[in-house]
Amino acid sequence: MDSGVREEAARWSASGVGYERPYFAFLLNTPALLIIVLLAGYPIVYSAWISLHKFSLKRPRVFDFVGLANYRQILESEEFWSALWITLEFTALVVVLVVVLGLAIALLLNRDFPGRNIVRTLILLPWAIPPVVNGLMWQWSYDSKVGALNGLLVSLGLISEYRGWLSYPLSALLALVCADVWNAMPLAVVLLLAALQRIPVELYDAARVDGAGPLQLFSYVTFPWLAQPLLIVLILQTLSAIRAFDVIYVLTAGGPGTATTTLTWKTFLTTFDSLDFGLGNAYAYTVSIITLGLALVYFRILYRRGDFEA
Amino acid sequence: MTARWIPEAPTFSERASKLLLMLGGLLVTIYILAPFSWLVLTSFMHEQDALSVPTQWIPANPTLSNYLTFFDPSGTRAVVGSRAAEQTLPSMVNSLIAAGGTAVLNVIFGALAGYSLARITFRGRGVLLAVYLGSRMLPGIALIVPLYLTIRAYGLLDHLSALIITYLTFTLPFTIWLLKNYFQAIPRSLEEAALVDGCNWWQMFWHILLPAAAPGLVAAAMFAFMTAWNDYLFAVILTSTIASKTMPVVVAGFATDVTTERTLMAASGVLAVIPPLVFAFAFQRLIVQGLTSGAVKD
């Protein structure tokens, strides 16, 4: 019976559509590849080319090759280093909070308690909310004259008068971080909870028999199973924090001053506010290089697991 | 552990820990619901109630007038920011077309490519996988200028088709990855049996394989829909009039215009949340599976 099927499969292969027909495989990939090459591959190369030119929409006729001058201008400008530093602060805060909060909630939802399934469902709510609406929601909560945060803190007696949370550099950055964490935390919870559920229960039983306490259970049983998913959450979250745009646009627009001007926001400003496409693309490329470096680390993790080729 | 016929009464520490867990669950629930319900409650308030100090948490005189304004923007109420109010519903239609179109094309192209990567051994498979995975990592901001110039050159600025094709670029890699995993989980014998019964490849693909991978297709379509629905960066650059403006563009317009009524802004935000929220809760299990297998291949 088995050999019969194999024979049929071989006949099928021979008839032109089989498991070992490379041109058929490429045919199946054509539409997807065409779109990705045309709308991602070509632009990324074009973008590099533009970044080597003096090119501004204010003077669209000028397209002079200037080599790496745009990059030199970036590296020599204070604005770049300030934006890089703010990106680092923002990313580090978001990533740490998402990982800590995500892990805590995942551990909680892995335990059995009444109402657990409701919370497991609700956790998807922030994930489903478009970043623009997320920004709008928090903007309304942080409002200096009527906002809910002010109302809450005053009625709890924690502050005596309303404050403009988005008008001071430090509180604006923290407000932005909190808004982004709320939106991003569910993905971490989902990934970490899935990882927790894959841990065989017998491991815990065996460790308990050996006399392990809660702390030892976590560090010797749970954590080794979580190390890789945690690393993946860390990298995915870092990538998406570097890319954060919508929430900044709605909530702070990079301000006050440049207190929340990250590299992504700086790229946007240079390109679409100053209309300096040459310099803007050099900024964009700098962001890409940082991102792709991190992406390579992500590949390595997947690859080491042996999943990449699977 | 051995089975016991008579369950022991829970000890004090067991009950205490259960109580602590429930308390934790409650805190998480508040953290998730508080900011969002504030938005929803505001959308049912009159403007002067929303602006009252001390804060009015529950609308004293709940009203639907904010939502009704979208249907009749030039009507009875003199609305500040009425242009955005006029554009809210048309932009919702644009968003539905852009996101729906992205989802459908995405699943068709993604299934074809995903199948080849799951089943066929060919030179270049590894390269293709790397191209797909790598293109998922590119930051949108890096592509926006050349995309803008290209789309302008083709005269497609302010067309929904430009948005759909742009969103496909960002959703296809994830879909292909996801569907590859789904197809790999379907036994080859299913395909081989169809072949023995005299199907050709297309018949087998449409009538046997795709139905078997239905959950994966639904999940992929949903992720694509939500990515397209949520996008702001590309929509704000590639659209300029209500011919193609999507909902996030109009909603962000509300949010950055200080003269807009807050209650109206809240209502537009709530409308923008409804489709993704409905999908998230209706397909909860599929989403969780998809997110997991998209980031970490099981």
Short mmCIF file of C-alpha atoms in Angstrom, two decimals, chain A residues 77 85 100 102 124 153 160 185 191 203 218 269 295 297:
data_model
loop_
_atom_site.label_atom_id
_atom_site.label_comp_id
_atom_site.label_asym_id
_atom_site.label_seq_id
_atom_site.Cartn_x
_atom_site.Cartn_y
_atom_site.Cartn_z
CA SER A 77 25.48 66.92 14.18
CA TRP A 85 20.40 58.78 22.93
CA VAL A 100 9.06 42.47 33.17
CA GLY A 102 4.85 40.56 30.20
CA LEU A 124 -5.60 40.87 23.57
CA LEU A 153 -4.12 61.72 41.16
CA SER A 160 -2.47 69.11 44.61
CA MET A 185 2.70 44.23 26.29
CA LEU A 191 4.60 34.46 23.49
CA LEU A 203 9.62 18.44 35.44
CA PHE A 218 11.75 29.09 38.71
CA LEU A 269 11.07 65.44 10.30
CA ALA A 295 17.56 41.29 13.00
CA VAL A 297 20.89 38.40 16.01
#
